[in-house]
mmCIF file of C-alpha atoms in Angstrom:
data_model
loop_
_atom_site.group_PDB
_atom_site.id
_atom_site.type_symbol
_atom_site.label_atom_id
_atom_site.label_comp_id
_atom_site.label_asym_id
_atom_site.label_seq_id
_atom_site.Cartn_x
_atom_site.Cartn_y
_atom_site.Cartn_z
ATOM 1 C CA UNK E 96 0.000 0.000 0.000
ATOM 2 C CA UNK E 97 2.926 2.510 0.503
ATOM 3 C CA UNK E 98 5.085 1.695 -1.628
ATOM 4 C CA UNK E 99 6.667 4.446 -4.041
ATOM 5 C CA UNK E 100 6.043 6.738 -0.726
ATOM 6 C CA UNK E 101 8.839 8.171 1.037
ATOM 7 C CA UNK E 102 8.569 8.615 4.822
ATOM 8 C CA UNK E 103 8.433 12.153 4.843
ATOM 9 C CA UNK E 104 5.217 11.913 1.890
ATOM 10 C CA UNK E 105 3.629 9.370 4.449
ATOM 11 C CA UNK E 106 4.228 11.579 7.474
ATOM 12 C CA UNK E 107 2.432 14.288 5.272
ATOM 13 C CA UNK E 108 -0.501 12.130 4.139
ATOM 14 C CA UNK E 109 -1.023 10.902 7.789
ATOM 15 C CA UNK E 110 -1.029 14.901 8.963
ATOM 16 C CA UNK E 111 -3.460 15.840 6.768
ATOM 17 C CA UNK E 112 -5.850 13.008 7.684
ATOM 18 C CA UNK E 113 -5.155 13.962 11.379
ATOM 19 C CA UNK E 114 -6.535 17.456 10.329
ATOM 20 C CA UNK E 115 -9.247 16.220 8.518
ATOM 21 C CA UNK E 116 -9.942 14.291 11.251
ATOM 22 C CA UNK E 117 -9.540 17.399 13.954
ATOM 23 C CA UNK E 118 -12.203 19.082 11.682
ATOM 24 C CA UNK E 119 -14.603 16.396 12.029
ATOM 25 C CA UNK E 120 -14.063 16.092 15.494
ATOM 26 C CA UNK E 121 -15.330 20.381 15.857
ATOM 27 C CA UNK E 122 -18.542 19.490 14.196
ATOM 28 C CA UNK E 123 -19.111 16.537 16.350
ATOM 29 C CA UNK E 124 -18.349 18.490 19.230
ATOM 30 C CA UNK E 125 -20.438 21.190 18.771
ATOM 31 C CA UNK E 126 -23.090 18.845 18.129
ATOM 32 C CA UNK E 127 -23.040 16.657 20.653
ATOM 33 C CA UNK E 128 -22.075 19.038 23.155
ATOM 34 C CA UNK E 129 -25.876 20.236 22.408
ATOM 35 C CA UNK E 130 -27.732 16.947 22.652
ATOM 36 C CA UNK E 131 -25.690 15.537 25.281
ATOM 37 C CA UNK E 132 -26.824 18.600 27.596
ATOM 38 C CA UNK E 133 -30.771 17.348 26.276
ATOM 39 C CA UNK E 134 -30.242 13.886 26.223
ATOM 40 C CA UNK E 135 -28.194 13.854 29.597
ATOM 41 C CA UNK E 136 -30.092 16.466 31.980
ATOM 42 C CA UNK E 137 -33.337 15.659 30.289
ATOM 43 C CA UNK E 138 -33.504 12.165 28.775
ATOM 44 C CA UNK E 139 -35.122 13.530 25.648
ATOM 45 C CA UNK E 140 -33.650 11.746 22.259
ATOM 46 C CA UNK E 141 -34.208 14.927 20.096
ATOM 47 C CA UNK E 142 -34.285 13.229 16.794
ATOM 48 C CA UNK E 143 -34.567 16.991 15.238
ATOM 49 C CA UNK E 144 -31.600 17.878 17.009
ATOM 50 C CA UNK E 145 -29.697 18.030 12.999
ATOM 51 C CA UNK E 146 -32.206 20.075 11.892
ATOM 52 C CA UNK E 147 -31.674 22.359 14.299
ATOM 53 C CA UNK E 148 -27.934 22.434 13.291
ATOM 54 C CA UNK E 149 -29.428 23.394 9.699
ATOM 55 C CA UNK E 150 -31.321 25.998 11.018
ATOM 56 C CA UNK E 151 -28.097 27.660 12.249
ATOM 57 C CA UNK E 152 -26.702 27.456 8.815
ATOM 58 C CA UNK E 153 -29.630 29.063 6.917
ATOM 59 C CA UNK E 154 -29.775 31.317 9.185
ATOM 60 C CA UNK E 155 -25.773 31.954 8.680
ATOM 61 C CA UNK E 156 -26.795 31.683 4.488
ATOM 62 C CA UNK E 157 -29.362 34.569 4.974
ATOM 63 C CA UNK E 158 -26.923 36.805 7.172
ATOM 64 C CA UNK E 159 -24.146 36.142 4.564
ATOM 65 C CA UNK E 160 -26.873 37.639 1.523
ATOM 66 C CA UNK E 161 -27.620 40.340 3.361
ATOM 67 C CA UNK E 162 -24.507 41.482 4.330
ATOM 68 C CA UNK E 163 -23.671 40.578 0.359
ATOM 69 C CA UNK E 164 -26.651 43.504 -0.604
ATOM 70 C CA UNK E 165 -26.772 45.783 1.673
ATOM 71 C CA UNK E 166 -23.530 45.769 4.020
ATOM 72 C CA UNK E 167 -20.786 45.297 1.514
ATOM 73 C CA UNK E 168 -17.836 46.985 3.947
ATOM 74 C CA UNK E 169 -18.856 45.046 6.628
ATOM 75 C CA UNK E 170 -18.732 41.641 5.039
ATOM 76 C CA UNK E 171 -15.865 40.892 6.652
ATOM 77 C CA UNK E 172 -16.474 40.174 10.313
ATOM 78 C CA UNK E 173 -20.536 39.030 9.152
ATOM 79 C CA UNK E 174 -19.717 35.309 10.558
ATOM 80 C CA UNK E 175 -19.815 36.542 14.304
ATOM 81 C CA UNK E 176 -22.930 38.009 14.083
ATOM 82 C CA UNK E 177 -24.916 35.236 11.983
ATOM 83 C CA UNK E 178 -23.262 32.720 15.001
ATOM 84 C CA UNK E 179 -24.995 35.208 17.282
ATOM 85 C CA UNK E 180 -28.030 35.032 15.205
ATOM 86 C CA UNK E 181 -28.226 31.086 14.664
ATOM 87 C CA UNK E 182 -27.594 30.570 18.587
ATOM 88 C CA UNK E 183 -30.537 32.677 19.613
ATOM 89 C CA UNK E 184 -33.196 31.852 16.535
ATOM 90 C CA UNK E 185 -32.674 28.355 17.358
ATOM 91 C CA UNK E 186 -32.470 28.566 21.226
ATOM 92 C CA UNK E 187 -36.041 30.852 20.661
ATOM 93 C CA UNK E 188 -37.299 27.944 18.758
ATOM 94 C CA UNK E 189 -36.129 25.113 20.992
ATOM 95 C CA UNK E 190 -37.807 26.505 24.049
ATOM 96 C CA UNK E 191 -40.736 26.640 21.949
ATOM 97 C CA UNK E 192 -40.752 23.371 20.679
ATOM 98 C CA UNK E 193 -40.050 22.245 24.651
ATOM 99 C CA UNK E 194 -43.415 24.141 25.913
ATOM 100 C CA UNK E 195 -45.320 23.190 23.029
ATOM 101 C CA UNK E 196 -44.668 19.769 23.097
ATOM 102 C CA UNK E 197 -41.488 18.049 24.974
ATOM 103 C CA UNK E 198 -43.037 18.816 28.786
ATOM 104 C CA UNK E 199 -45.980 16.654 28.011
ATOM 105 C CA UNK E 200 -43.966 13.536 26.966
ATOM 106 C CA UNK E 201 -41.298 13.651 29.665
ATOM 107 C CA UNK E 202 -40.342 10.068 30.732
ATOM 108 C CA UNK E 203 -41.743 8.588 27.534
ATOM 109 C CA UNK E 204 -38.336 8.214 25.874
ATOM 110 C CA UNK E 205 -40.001 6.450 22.884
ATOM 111 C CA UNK E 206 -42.919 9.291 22.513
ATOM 112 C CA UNK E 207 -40.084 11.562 22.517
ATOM 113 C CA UNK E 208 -38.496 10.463 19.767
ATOM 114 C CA UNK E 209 -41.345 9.807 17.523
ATOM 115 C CA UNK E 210 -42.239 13.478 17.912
ATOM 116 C CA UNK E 211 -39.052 14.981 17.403
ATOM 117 C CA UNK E 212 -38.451 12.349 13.900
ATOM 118 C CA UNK E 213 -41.727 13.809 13.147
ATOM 119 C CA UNK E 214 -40.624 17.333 14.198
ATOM 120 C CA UNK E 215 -37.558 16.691 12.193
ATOM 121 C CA UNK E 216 -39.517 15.541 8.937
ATOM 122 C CA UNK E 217 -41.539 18.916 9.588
ATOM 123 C CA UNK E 218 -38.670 21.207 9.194
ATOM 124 C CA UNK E 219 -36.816 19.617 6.144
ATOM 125 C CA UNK E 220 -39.734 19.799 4.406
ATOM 126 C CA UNK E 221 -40.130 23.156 5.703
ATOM 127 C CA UNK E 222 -36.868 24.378 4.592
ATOM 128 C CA UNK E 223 -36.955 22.138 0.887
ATOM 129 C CA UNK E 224 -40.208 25.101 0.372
ATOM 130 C CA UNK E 225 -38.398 27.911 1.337
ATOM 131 C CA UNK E 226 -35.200 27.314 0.190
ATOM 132 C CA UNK E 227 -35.606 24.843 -2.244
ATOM 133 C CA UNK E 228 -34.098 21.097 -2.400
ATOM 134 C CA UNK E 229 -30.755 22.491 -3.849
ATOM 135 C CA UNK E 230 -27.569 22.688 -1.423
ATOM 136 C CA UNK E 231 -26.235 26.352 -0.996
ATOM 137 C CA UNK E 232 -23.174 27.400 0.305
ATOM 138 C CA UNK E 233 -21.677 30.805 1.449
ATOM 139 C CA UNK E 234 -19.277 33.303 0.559
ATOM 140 C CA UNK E 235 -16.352 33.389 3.046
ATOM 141 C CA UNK E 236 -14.435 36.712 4.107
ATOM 142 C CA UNK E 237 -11.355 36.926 2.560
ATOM 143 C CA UNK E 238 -9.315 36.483 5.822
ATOM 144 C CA UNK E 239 -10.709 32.719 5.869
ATOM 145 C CA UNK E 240 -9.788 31.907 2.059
ATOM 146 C CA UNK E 241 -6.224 30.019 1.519
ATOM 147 C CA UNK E 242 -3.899 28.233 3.979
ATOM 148 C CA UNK E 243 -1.265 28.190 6.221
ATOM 149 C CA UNK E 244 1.415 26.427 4.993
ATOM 150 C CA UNK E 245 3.140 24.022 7.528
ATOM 151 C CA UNK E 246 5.699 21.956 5.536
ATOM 152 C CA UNK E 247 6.073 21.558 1.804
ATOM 153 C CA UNK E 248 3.271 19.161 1.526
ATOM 154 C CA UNK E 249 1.359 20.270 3.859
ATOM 155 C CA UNK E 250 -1.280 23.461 4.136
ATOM 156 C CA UNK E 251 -3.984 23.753 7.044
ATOM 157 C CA UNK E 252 -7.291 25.659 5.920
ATOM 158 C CA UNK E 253 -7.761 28.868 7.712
ATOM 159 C CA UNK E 254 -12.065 28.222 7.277
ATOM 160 C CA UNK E 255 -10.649 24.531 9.439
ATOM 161 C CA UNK E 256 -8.582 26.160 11.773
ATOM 162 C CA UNK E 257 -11.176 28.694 12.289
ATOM 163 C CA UNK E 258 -14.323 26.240 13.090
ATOM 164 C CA UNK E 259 -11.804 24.543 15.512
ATOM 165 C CA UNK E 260 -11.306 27.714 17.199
ATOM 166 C CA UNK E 261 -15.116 27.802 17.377
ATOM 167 C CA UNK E 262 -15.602 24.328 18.350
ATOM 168 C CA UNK E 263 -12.998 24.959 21.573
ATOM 169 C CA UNK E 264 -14.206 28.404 22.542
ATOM 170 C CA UNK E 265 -17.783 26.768 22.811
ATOM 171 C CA UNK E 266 -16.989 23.605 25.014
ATOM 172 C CA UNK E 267 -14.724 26.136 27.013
ATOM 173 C CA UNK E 268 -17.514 28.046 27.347
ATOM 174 C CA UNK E 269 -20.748 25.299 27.970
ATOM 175 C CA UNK E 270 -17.510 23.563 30.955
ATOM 176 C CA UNK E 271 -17.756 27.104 32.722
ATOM 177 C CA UNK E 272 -21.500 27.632 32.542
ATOM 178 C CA UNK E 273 -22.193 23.806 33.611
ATOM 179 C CA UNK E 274 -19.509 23.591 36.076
ATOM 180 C CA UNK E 275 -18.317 27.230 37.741
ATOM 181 C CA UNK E 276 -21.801 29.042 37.568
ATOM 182 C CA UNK E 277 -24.891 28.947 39.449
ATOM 183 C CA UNK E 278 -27.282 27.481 36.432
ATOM 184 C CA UNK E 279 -24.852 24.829 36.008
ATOM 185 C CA UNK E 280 -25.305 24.141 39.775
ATOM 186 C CA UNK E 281 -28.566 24.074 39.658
ATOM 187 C CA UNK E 282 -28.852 21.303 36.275
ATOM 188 C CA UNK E 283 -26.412 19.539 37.588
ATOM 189 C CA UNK E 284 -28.774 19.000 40.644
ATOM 190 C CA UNK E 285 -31.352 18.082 38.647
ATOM 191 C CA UNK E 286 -29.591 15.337 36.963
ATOM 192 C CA UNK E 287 -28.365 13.623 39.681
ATOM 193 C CA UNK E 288 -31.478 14.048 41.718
ATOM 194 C CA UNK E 289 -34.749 15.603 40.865
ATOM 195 C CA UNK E 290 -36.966 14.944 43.136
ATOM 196 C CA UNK E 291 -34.781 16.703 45.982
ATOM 197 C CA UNK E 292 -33.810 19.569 43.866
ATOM 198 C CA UNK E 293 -37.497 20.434 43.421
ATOM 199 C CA UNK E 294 -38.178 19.865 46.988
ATOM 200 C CA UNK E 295 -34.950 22.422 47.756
ATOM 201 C CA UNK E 296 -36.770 25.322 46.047
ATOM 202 C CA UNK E 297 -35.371 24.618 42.508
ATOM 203 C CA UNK E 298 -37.834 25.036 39.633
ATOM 204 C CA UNK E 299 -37.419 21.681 37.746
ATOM 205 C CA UNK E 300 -39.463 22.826 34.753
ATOM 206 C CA UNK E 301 -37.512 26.163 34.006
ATOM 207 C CA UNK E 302 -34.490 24.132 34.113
ATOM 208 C CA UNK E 303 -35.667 21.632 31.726
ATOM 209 C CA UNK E 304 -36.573 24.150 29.139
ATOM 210 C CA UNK E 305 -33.740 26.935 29.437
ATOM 211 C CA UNK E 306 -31.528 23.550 28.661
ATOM 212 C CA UNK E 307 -33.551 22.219 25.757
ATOM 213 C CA UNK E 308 -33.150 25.786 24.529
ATOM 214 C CA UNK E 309 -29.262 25.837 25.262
ATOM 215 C CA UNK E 310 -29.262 22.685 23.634
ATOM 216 C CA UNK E 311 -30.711 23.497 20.207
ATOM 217 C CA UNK E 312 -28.884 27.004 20.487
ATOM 218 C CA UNK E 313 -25.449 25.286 20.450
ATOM 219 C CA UNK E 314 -26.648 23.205 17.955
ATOM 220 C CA UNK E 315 -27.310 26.406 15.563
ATOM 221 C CA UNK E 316 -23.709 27.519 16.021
ATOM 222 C CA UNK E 317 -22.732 24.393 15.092
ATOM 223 C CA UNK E 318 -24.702 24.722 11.894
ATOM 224 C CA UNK E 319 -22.899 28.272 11.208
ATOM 225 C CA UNK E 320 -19.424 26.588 12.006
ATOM 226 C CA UNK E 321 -20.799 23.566 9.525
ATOM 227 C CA UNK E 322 -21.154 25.898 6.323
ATOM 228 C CA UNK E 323 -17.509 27.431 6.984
ATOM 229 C CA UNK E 324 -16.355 23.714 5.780
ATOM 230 C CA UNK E 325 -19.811 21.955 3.291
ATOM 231 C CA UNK E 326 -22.934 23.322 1.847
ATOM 232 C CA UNK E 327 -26.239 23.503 2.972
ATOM 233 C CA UNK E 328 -29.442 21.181 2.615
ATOM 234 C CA UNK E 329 -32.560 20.879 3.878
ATOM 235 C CA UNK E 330 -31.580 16.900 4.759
ATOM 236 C CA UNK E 331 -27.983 17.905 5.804
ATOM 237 C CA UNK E 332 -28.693 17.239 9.335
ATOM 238 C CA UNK E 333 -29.508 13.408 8.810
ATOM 239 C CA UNK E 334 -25.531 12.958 7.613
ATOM 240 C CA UNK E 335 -24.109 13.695 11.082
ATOM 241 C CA UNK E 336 -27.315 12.692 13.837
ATOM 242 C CA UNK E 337 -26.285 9.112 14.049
ATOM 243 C CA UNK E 338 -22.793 9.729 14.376
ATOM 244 C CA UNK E 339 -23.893 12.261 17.370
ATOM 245 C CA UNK E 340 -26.053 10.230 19.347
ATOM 246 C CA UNK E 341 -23.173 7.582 19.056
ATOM 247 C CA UNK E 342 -20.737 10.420 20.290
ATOM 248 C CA UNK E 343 -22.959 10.877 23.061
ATOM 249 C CA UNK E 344 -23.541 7.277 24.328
ATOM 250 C CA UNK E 345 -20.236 6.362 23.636
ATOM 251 C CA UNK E 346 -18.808 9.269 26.189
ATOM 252 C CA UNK E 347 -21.622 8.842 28.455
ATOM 253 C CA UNK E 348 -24.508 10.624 28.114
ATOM 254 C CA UNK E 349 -23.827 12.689 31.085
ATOM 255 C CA UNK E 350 -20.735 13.443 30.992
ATOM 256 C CA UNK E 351 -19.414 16.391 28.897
ATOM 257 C CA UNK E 352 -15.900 15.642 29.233
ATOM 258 C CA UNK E 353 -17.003 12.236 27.822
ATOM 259 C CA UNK E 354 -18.390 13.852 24.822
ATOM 260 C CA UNK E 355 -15.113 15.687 23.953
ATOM 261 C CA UNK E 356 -12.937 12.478 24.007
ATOM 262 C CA UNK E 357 -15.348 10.377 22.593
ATOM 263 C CA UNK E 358 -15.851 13.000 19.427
ATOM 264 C CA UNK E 359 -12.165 12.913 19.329
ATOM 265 C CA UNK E 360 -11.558 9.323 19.288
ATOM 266 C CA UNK E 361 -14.083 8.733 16.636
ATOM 267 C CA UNK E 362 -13.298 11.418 13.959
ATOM 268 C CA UNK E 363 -10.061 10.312 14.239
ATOM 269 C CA UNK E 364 -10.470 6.896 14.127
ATOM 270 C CA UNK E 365 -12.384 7.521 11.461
ATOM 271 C CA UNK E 366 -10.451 9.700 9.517
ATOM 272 C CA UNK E 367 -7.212 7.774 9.966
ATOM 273 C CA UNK E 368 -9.197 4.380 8.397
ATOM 274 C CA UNK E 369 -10.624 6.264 5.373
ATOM 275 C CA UNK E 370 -6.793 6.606 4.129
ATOM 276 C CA UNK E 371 -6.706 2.879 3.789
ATOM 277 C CA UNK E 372 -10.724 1.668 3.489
ATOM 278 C CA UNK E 373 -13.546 3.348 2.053
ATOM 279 C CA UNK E 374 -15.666 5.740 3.960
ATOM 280 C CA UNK E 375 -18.445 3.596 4.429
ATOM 281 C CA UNK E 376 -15.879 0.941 5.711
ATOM 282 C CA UNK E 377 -14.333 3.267 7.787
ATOM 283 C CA UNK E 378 -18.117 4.112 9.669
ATOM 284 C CA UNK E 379 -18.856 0.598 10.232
ATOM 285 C CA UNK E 380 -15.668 -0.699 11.930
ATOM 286 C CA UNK E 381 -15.891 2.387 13.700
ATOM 287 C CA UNK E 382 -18.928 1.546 14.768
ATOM 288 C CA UNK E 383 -18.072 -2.372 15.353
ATOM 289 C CA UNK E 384 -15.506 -1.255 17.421
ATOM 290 C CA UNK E 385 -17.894 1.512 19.678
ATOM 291 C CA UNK E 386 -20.334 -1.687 20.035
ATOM 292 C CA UNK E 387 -17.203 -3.764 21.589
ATOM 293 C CA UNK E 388 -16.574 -1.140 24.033
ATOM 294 C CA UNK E 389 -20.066 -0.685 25.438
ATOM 295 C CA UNK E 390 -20.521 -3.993 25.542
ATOM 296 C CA UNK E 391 -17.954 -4.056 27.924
ATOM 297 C CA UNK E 392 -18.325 -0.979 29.817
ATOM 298 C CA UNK E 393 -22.336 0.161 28.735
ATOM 299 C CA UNK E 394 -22.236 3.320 31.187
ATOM 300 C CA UNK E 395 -19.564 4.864 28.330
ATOM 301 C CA UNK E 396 -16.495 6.246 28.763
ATOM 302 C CA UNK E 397 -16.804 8.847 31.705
ATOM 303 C CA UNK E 398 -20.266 7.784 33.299
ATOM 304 C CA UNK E 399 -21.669 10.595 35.982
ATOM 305 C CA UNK E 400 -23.183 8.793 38.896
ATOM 306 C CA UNK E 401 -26.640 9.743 39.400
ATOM 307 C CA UNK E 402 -29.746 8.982 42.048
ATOM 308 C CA UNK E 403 -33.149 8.094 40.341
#
């Protein structure tokens, strides 16, 4: 398989998988940092939780347009406010879609995720009328066109380096809000016991729905981050939900810290095998391998002890 390679070619070719695979590991991260805070706290599987991601990335598509027509000087720095944007359309809409219908099927795991598959089928269709079944893509700044170069083979994408940047400032940010403030506190009660949180003054309900929210509002960045590296569909979502919710079990779905090594260890894993199998390959002894380990040890990686 290598031959005609010399070693300094191969340590090339296995860098830039290791990037690609550090870029897949930001969009996994920003997604499953968002549905392990709904799945965890709450026990809801938000099967919608992609289309969510996809509203973050029309929403960035839109931003980008108008910026395009009526903001041309400003174009520049338009990414930080369609992030802004996407996080709070999609948090609006996610606290919504929690008081509308989530509270009433709490502790029906399986009701849950019939309603959010049907919630999800709801919003592709509702973006193939509005935006048609065509992908679209935007029009980066010029400070995010080219690459660094690193070594004669190799060049690093700044758009790459820049959703990384992204994916760390936001699990950064979601570790200090969880862990060192007094919301965080307060979920964190609720996970690991509910009924004495409520009976300690702590408003169960609010806390279930300001996380849903948080949830889906993380999961609009990480459709903002998503269009810096693919193009936009209304079915994009579907491409990257299973590999989240295996993210998420895999880490432990209360763990955050789990998340972040688990999306790691995948994309990587992932990316490293599609260098010498197929993609599809790649997925499946990925996933073979995921399967082996929870077998084993079914709590996940980093398993948070809780009282039901």
């Amino acid at each position: 398989m290598f031959d005609g390679y010399t070693s300094s070619e191969l340590m090339s070719i296995f860098a830039m998988q290791g990037f690609a695979g550090l870029s897949l590991f930001s969009v996994f991260v920003l997604m499953a940092l968002g549905l392990a805070i709904i799945f965890g706290q709450m026990g809801v599987i938000n099967m919608a939780h992609g289309e969510f991601m996809i509203l973050g990335a029309y929403t960035t598509y839109l931003t980008s347009g108008f910026f395009q027509s009526y903001l041309p000087g400003l174009f520049g720095g338009y990414f930080f406010i369609a992030m802004v944007l996407a996080f709070f359309i999609c948090a609006a809409l996610g606290a919504l879609v929690e008081w509308l219908m989530i509270r009433h099927l709490y502790h029906r795991p399986l009701d849950t995720l019939l309603a959010t598959w049907g919630l999800s089928l709801i919003m592709q269709q509702a973006y193939r009328s509005i935006f048609g079944a065509r992908e679209v893509g935007v029009d980066l700044p010029e400070w995010m066109m080219g690459a660094i170069p690193v070594t004669d083979m190799v060049d690093l994408p700044i758009n790459g380096l820049f959703v990384m940047v992204i994916a760390l400032s936001v699990a950064v940010g979601v570790y200090l809000l969880m862990y060192r403030s007094g919301y965080g506190k307060k979920v964190r009660a609720v996970v690991q016991n509910r009924p004495m949180a409520e009976a300690v003054g702590i408003n169960s309900a609010g806390i279930d729905r300001a996380t849903f929210a948080l949830g889906c509002g993380i999961a609009g960045i990480a459709g903002a981050a998503f269009t810096m590296i693919g193009s936009t569909g209304p079915s994009s979502g579907q491409a990257y939900i299973v590999d989240t919710f295996l993210v998420v079990v895999f880490g432990g779905a209360q763990s955050l810290i789990g998340t972040i090594v688990s999306a790691f260890g995948i994309s990587q894993a992932q990316s490293t095998m599609e260098f010498f199998l197929s993609g599809s390959m790649a997925k499946v002894l990925t996933l073979l391998v995921v399967i082996g380990i929870l077998m084993i040890r079914p709590e996940g990686l980093m398993a948070l002890k809780v009282r039901r």
